[in-house]
Amino acid sequence: MNPFSVAVSGKGGTGKTTVSALLIRSLVESGQTPVLAVDADPNANLHEALGVPPGETLGSMREEAFTRDIPPGMSRTQYIKLRFRQVLKEHEGYDILTMGRPEGSGCYCFANDLLHTCIRLLETDYRFIVIDNEAGMEHISRGTIGIPDLLLIVTTPGVRGIRTAARIHELSKSLGMQSVPSGLVFNRFKEETPEMMPGLPDPLAWIPEDPSIEAADLKGRPIAGIAHSSPAMVEARVLSKKIVSLAVKRI
Ligand code: ADP
Ligand code: MG
């Protein structure tokens, strides 16, 4: 199976982690499993949104896996594969991989290369990969996420978010993602008509402002645990259905 990978981008605070968590829950609940959830934000918090404990990060693993003596009878590659399996946290229907930051003097791109190699090794296991990215455009310009099958650009209806969304879209097109479909996700949507501007991808989802997300946040409860009938959850299911049909078309 060739997994369908969805990269979630956007300005900080627009709801990338929220959208990722709700999307992962929708995919899992509709049986589109297994899903690999990648937390590619150095300030990792996708596990919190999903309500699972933090795991070890790929950034710290790579330091150790490359500097430590490997167990006798094992090659370095075998050891890295074994450690990668341990870094991956398994949950019902999905696994989480937290990139973290590389420790010591290590170059960040090294962890990214390792991620690609490790995911390639495992790739056949997953139906969907959902990557919750750091804010802004770094991950696109550095190639952290490679070439996804779909780029979701999350924005709130505010002009600043929308401008960033247009910039991310343009940058992605100039950096080898010309053929990658992208979709705009309007999050925290109320009644207002957002100002559309040239260069924006087509809107794919409108996720409403949802008091149950705010309540979950205030109480420190996982966002992905909101009621099945919550407005944002309902729209996240619409989004996940669209993504599933894109994945089907690709095959
Ligand atoms: P990002 O990952 O882009 O930085 P988050 O997903 O962490 O953004 O969301 C930022 C804040 O906005 C969080 O406090 C979150 O609870 C809140 N939030 C996100 N989406 C919604 C929504 N649809 N309704 C209400 N609150 C939301
Ligand atoms: Mg986030």
CSV table of C-alpha atoms and ligand atoms in Angstrom, one decimal:
chain,number,residue,atom,x,y,z
A,1,MET,CA,0.0,0.0,0.0
A,2,ASN,CA,1.3,3.4,-0.9
A,3,PRO,CA,0.2,5.9,1.8
A,4,PHE,CA,-1.5,9.1,1.0
A,5,SER,CA,0.4,11.9,2.8
A,6,VAL,CA,-1.3,15.1,3.9
A,7,ALA,CA,0.9,18.0,5.0
A,8,VAL,CA,-0.8,20.6,7.2
A,9,SER,CA,0.7,24.1,7.0
A,10,GLY,CA,-0.3,27.6,7.9
A,11,LYS,CA,0.6,30.6,10.1
A,12,GLY,CA,1.1,29.9,13.8
A,13,GLY,CA,-2.0,29.6,15.9
A,14,THR,CA,-4.4,29.2,12.9
A,15,GLY,CA,-5.3,25.6,14.0
A,16,LYS,CA,-2.9,23.3,12.3
A,17,THR,CA,-2.6,21.0,15.3
A,18,THR,CA,-6.4,21.1,15.9
A,19,VAL,CA,-7.2,20.3,12.3
A,20,SER,CA,-4.5,17.5,12.2
A,21,ALA,CA,-5.9,15.9,15.4
A,22,LEU,CA,-9.6,16.1,14.2
A,23,LEU,CA,-8.6,14.8,10.8
A,24,ILE,CA,-6.7,11.9,12.3
A,25,ARG,CA,-9.6,11.0,14.5
A,26,SER,CA,-12.0,11.1,11.5
A,27,LEU,CA,-9.7,8.9,9.4
A,28,VAL,CA,-9.4,6.4,12.2
A,29,GLU,CA,-13.1,6.4,13.0
A,30,SER,CA,-14.0,5.8,9.4
A,31,GLY,CA,-11.6,2.8,9.2
A,32,GLN,CA,-9.0,4.5,7.0
A,33,THR,CA,-6.3,2.9,9.1
A,34,PRO,CA,-3.5,2.7,10.0
A,35,VAL,CA,-2.7,6.4,10.1
A,36,LEU,CA,0.8,7.7,10.8
A,37,ALA,CA,0.6,11.0,12.6
A,38,VAL,CA,3.8,13.0,12.3
A,39,ASP,CA,4.4,15.9,14.7
A,40,ALA,CA,6.9,17.9,12.7
A,41,ASP,CA,6.6,21.0,14.9
A,42,PRO,CA,9.6,21.4,17.2
A,43,ASN,CA,7.1,22.6,19.9
A,44,ALA,CA,5.5,19.2,19.7
A,45,ASN,CA,1.9,19.2,21.0
A,46,LEU,CA,0.0,16.9,18.6
A,47,HIS,CA,0.0,14.1,21.2
A,48,GLU,CA,-1.8,16.5,23.7
A,49,ALA,CA,-4.4,17.3,21.1
A,50,LEU,CA,-4.9,13.6,20.6
A,51,GLY,CA,-4.8,12.8,24.3
A,52,VAL,CA,-1.8,10.5,24.4
A,53,PRO,CA,1.4,10.8,26.4
A,54,PRO,CA,4.5,12.3,24.7
A,55,GLY,CA,7.0,9.9,23.3
A,56,GLU,CA,10.7,10.0,22.6
A,57,THR,CA,11.6,12.2,19.7
A,58,LEU,CA,13.3,11.4,16.4
A,59,GLY,CA,15.7,14.3,17.1
A,60,SER,CA,17.0,12.7,20.3
A,61,MET,CA,16.9,9.2,18.9
A,62,ARG,CA,19.2,10.1,16.0
A,63,GLU,CA,21.9,11.5,18.3
A,64,GLU,CA,21.9,8.4,20.3
A,65,ALA,CA,21.5,5.9,17.4
A,66,PHE,CA,24.5,7.4,15.6
A,67,THR,CA,26.9,7.9,18.5
A,68,ARG,CA,26.2,5.0,20.8
A,69,ASP,CA,27.8,1.6,20.5
A,70,ILE,CA,25.4,-0.7,18.8
A,71,PRO,CA,24.5,-4.1,20.3
A,72,PRO,CA,26.8,-6.9,19.1
A,73,GLY,CA,25.6,-8.8,16.0
A,74,MET,CA,23.6,-5.8,14.7
A,75,SER,CA,24.4,-3.4,11.9
A,76,ARG,CA,23.9,0.3,12.5
A,77,THR,CA,21.0,0.3,10.0
A,78,GLN,CA,19.3,-2.5,11.9
A,79,TYR,CA,19.8,-0.7,15.1
A,80,ILE,CA,18.4,2.5,13.7
A,81,LYS,CA,15.4,0.6,12.4
A,82,LEU,CA,14.9,-1.0,15.8
A,83,ARG,CA,15.1,2.4,17.6
A,84,PHE,CA,12.8,3.9,15.1
A,85,ARG,CA,10.2,1.3,15.9
A,86,GLN,CA,10.6,2.2,19.6
A,87,VAL,CA,10.3,5.9,18.9
A,88,LEU,CA,7.0,5.3,17.1
A,89,LYS,CA,4.2,5.3,19.6
A,90,GLU,CA,1.4,3.0,18.7
A,91,HIS,CA,-2.3,3.8,19.5
A,92,GLU,CA,-5.6,2.5,18.4
A,93,GLY,CA,-5.6,2.9,14.6
A,94,TYR,CA,-2.7,5.3,14.4
A,95,ASP,CA,1.0,5.7,15.3
A,96,ILE,CA,2.6,9.0,16.3
A,97,LEU,CA,6.0,10.0,15.4
A,98,THR,CA,7.4,13.1,17.1
A,99,MET,CA,10.3,14.8,15.2
A,100,GLY,CA,11.4,17.1,18.0
A,101,ARG,CA,14.6,19.0,17.7
A,102,PRO,CA,18.0,17.4,17.1
A,103,GLU,CA,20.1,17.7,20.1
A,104,GLY,CA,23.8,18.7,20.5
A,105,SER,CA,25.4,20.2,17.4
A,106,GLY,CA,23.5,18.0,15.0
A,107,CYS,CA,22.1,19.5,11.9
A,108,TYR,CA,18.3,19.6,11.7
A,109,CYS,CA,18.2,18.4,8.1
A,110,PHE,CA,19.9,15.2,9.2
A,111,ALA,CA,16.9,14.2,11.3
A,112,ASN,CA,14.7,15.0,8.3
A,113,ASP,CA,16.8,12.7,6.1
A,114,LEU,CA,16.5,10.1,8.8
A,115,LEU,CA,12.8,10.6,9.0
A,116,HIS,CA,12.5,10.1,5.2
A,117,THR,CA,14.6,7.0,5.3
A,118,CYS,CA,12.7,5.5,8.3
A,119,ILE,CA,9.3,6.3,6.8
A,120,ARG,CA,10.3,4.7,3.5
A,121,LEU,CA,11.2,1.6,5.5
A,122,LEU,CA,7.8,1.5,7.1
A,123,GLU,CA,5.8,3.2,4.3
A,124,THR,CA,3.8,0.2,3.2
A,125,ASP,CA,2.2,0.0,6.7
A,126,TYR,CA,0.1,3.1,6.5
A,127,ARG,CA,-2.9,4.2,4.6
A,128,PHE,CA,-2.6,7.9,5.5
A,129,ILE,CA,0.2,10.1,6.8
A,130,VAL,CA,-0.9,13.3,8.4
A,131,ILE,CA,2.0,15.8,9.1
A,132,ASP,CA,1.4,18.6,11.6
A,133,ASN,CA,4.0,21.1,10.6
A,134,GLU,CA,5.6,24.0,12.3
A,135,ALA,CA,4.3,27.5,11.6
A,136,GLY,CA,5.3,29.4,8.5
A,137,MET,CA,7.1,28.1,5.5
A,138,GLU,CA,10.4,26.7,6.8
A,139,HIS,CA,9.3,23.1,6.4
A,140,ILE,CA,8.5,23.8,2.7
A,141,SER,CA,11.7,25.7,2.0
A,142,ARG,CA,13.8,23.1,3.8
A,143,GLY,CA,12.0,20.2,2.3
A,144,THR,CA,11.3,18.7,5.7
A,145,ILE,CA,8.1,17.2,4.6
A,146,GLY,CA,9.3,16.0,1.2
A,147,ILE,CA,6.6,16.1,-1.4
A,148,PRO,CA,3.2,15.3,0.1
A,149,ASP,CA,0.2,14.1,-1.9
A,150,LEU,CA,-1.9,17.0,-0.6
A,151,LEU,CA,-0.9,20.2,1.0
A,152,LEU,CA,-3.5,21.6,3.4
A,153,ILE,CA,-3.1,25.3,4.2
A,154,VAL,CA,-5.0,26.3,7.3
A,155,THR,CA,-6.0,29.9,7.9
A,156,THR,CA,-8.3,31.8,10.2
A,157,PRO,CA,-10.5,34.2,8.3
A,158,GLY,CA,-8.2,37.1,9.3
A,159,VAL,CA,-6.2,38.9,6.6
A,160,ARG,CA,-2.8,38.1,8.0
A,161,GLY,CA,-3.5,34.4,8.0
A,162,ILE,CA,-4.9,34.5,4.5
A,163,ARG,CA,-1.8,36.4,3.3
A,164,THR,CA,0.4,33.8,4.8
A,165,ALA,CA,-1.7,31.1,3.2
A,166,ALA,CA,-1.2,32.7,-0.2
A,167,ARG,CA,2.6,32.9,0.4
A,168,ILE,CA,2.8,29.3,1.5
A,169,HIS,CA,0.9,28.3,-1.6
A,170,GLU,CA,3.1,30.3,-3.9
A,171,LEU,CA,6.3,29.0,-2.3
A,172,SER,CA,5.1,25.4,-2.5
A,173,LYS,CA,4.6,25.9,-6.3
A,174,SER,CA,8.1,27.4,-6.7
A,175,LEU,CA,9.7,24.6,-4.7
A,176,GLY,CA,8.9,21.5,-6.6
A,177,MET,CA,5.3,21.1,-5.6
A,178,GLN,CA,3.7,22.3,-8.8
A,179,SER,CA,1.9,19.1,-9.3
A,180,VAL,CA,0.8,18.7,-5.6
A,181,PRO,CA,-2.8,19.6,-5.1
A,182,SER,CA,-3.4,22.0,-2.3
A,183,GLY,CA,-6.5,23.0,-0.4
A,184,LEU,CA,-7.4,25.9,1.9
A,185,VAL,CA,-8.9,25.1,5.3
A,186,PHE,CA,-10.7,28.0,6.8
A,187,ASN,CA,-10.7,27.4,10.5
A,188,ARG,CA,-12.5,29.2,13.4
A,189,PHE,CA,-14.9,30.3,10.8
A,190,LYS,CA,-17.8,32.4,12.1
A,191,GLU,CA,-20.2,34.4,9.9
A,192,GLU,CA,-17.8,36.6,8.1
A,193,THR,CA,-16.9,36.3,4.5
A,194,PRO,CA,-13.1,36.0,4.4
A,195,GLU,CA,-11.2,38.2,2.0
A,196,MET,CA,-10.1,36.0,-0.9
A,197,MET,CA,-6.9,37.1,-2.7
A,198,PRO,CA,-5.1,35.9,-5.7
A,199,GLY,CA,-2.7,33.0,-5.2
A,200,LEU,CA,-4.9,31.2,-2.7
A,201,PRO,CA,-5.6,27.5,-3.2
A,202,ASP,CA,-9.3,26.5,-3.5
A,203,PRO,CA,-11.1,26.2,-0.2
A,204,LEU,CA,-11.5,22.6,0.8
A,205,ALA,CA,-13.1,22.9,4.2
A,206,TRP,CA,-14.8,25.4,6.5
A,207,ILE,CA,-14.3,24.5,10.1
A,208,PRO,CA,-16.4,26.6,12.5
A,209,GLU,CA,-15.3,28.3,15.7
A,210,ASP,CA,-16.3,25.6,18.2
A,211,PRO,CA,-16.8,26.4,21.9
A,212,SER,CA,-16.1,22.7,22.8
A,213,ILE,CA,-12.6,23.1,21.5
A,214,GLU,CA,-12.1,26.2,23.6
A,215,ALA,CA,-13.6,24.3,26.6
A,216,ALA,CA,-11.3,21.3,26.0
A,217,ASP,CA,-8.3,23.7,25.8
A,218,LEU,CA,-9.3,25.5,29.1
A,219,LYS,CA,-9.7,22.2,30.9
A,220,GLY,CA,-6.6,20.6,29.4
A,221,ARG,CA,-8.6,17.9,27.8
A,222,PRO,CA,-7.6,16.5,24.4
A,223,ILE,CA,-9.1,18.5,21.5
A,224,ALA,CA,-9.7,15.2,19.6
A,225,GLY,CA,-12.0,14.1,22.4
A,226,ILE,CA,-14.8,16.6,21.6
A,227,ALA,CA,-18.3,15.3,21.0
A,228,HIS,CA,-19.0,13.4,17.8
A,229,SER,CA,-21.7,16.0,17.0
A,230,SER,CA,-19.5,19.1,17.8
A,231,PRO,CA,-19.6,21.5,14.8
A,232,ALA,CA,-15.8,21.3,14.2
A,233,MET,CA,-15.9,17.5,14.4
A,234,VAL,CA,-18.7,17.4,11.9
A,235,GLU,CA,-16.7,19.5,9.4
A,236,ALA,CA,-13.6,17.6,10.0
A,237,ARG,CA,-15.4,14.5,8.8
A,238,VAL,CA,-16.5,16.3,5.7
A,239,LEU,CA,-12.8,17.2,5.2
A,240,SER,CA,-11.6,13.6,5.8
A,241,LYS,CA,-14.2,12.3,3.3
A,242,LYS,CA,-12.8,14.7,0.6
A,243,ILE,CA,-9.3,13.6,1.4
A,244,VAL,CA,-10.3,9.9,1.2
A,245,SER,CA,-11.8,10.5,-2.3
A,246,LEU,CA,-8.7,12.3,-3.4
A,247,ALA,CA,-6.6,9.4,-2.2
A,248,VAL,CA,-8.9,7.0,-4.1
A,249,LYS,CA,-8.6,9.0,-7.3
A,250,ARG,CA,-4.8,9.0,-7.0
A,251,ILE,CA,-4.9,5.2,-7.0
B,1,ADP,P1,-1.4,25.8,15.5
B,1,ADP,O1,-1.1,24.4,15.5
B,1,ADP,O2,-1.7,26.3,14.0
B,1,ADP,O3,-0.4,26.7,16.1
B,1,ADP,P2,-3.6,25.2,17.3
B,1,ADP,O4,-4.3,24.1,16.6
B,1,ADP,O5,-2.7,24.9,18.4
B,1,ADP,O6,-2.9,26.1,16.2
B,1,ADP,O7,-4.8,26.2,17.7
B,1,ADP,C1,-4.5,27.5,18.3
B,1,ADP,C2,-5.6,27.8,19.3
B,1,ADP,O8,-6.8,28.0,18.7
B,1,ADP,C3,-5.8,26.7,20.3
B,1,ADP,O9,-6.0,27.3,21.6
B,1,ADP,C4,-7.0,26.0,19.9
B,1,ADP,O10,-7.7,25.4,20.9
B,1,ADP,C5,-7.8,27.1,19.2
B,1,ADP,N1,-8.7,26.6,18.1
B,1,ADP,C6,-8.2,26.1,17.0
B,1,ADP,N2,-9.3,25.8,16.2
B,1,ADP,C7,-10.4,26.2,16.8
B,1,ADP,C8,-11.8,26.1,16.5
B,1,ADP,N3,-12.3,25.6,15.3
B,1,ADP,N4,-12.7,26.6,17.4
B,1,ADP,C9,-12.2,27.1,18.6
B,1,ADP,N5,-10.9,27.1,19.0
B,1,ADP,C10,-10.0,26.7,18.1
B,2,MG,MG,0.5,23.4,16.3
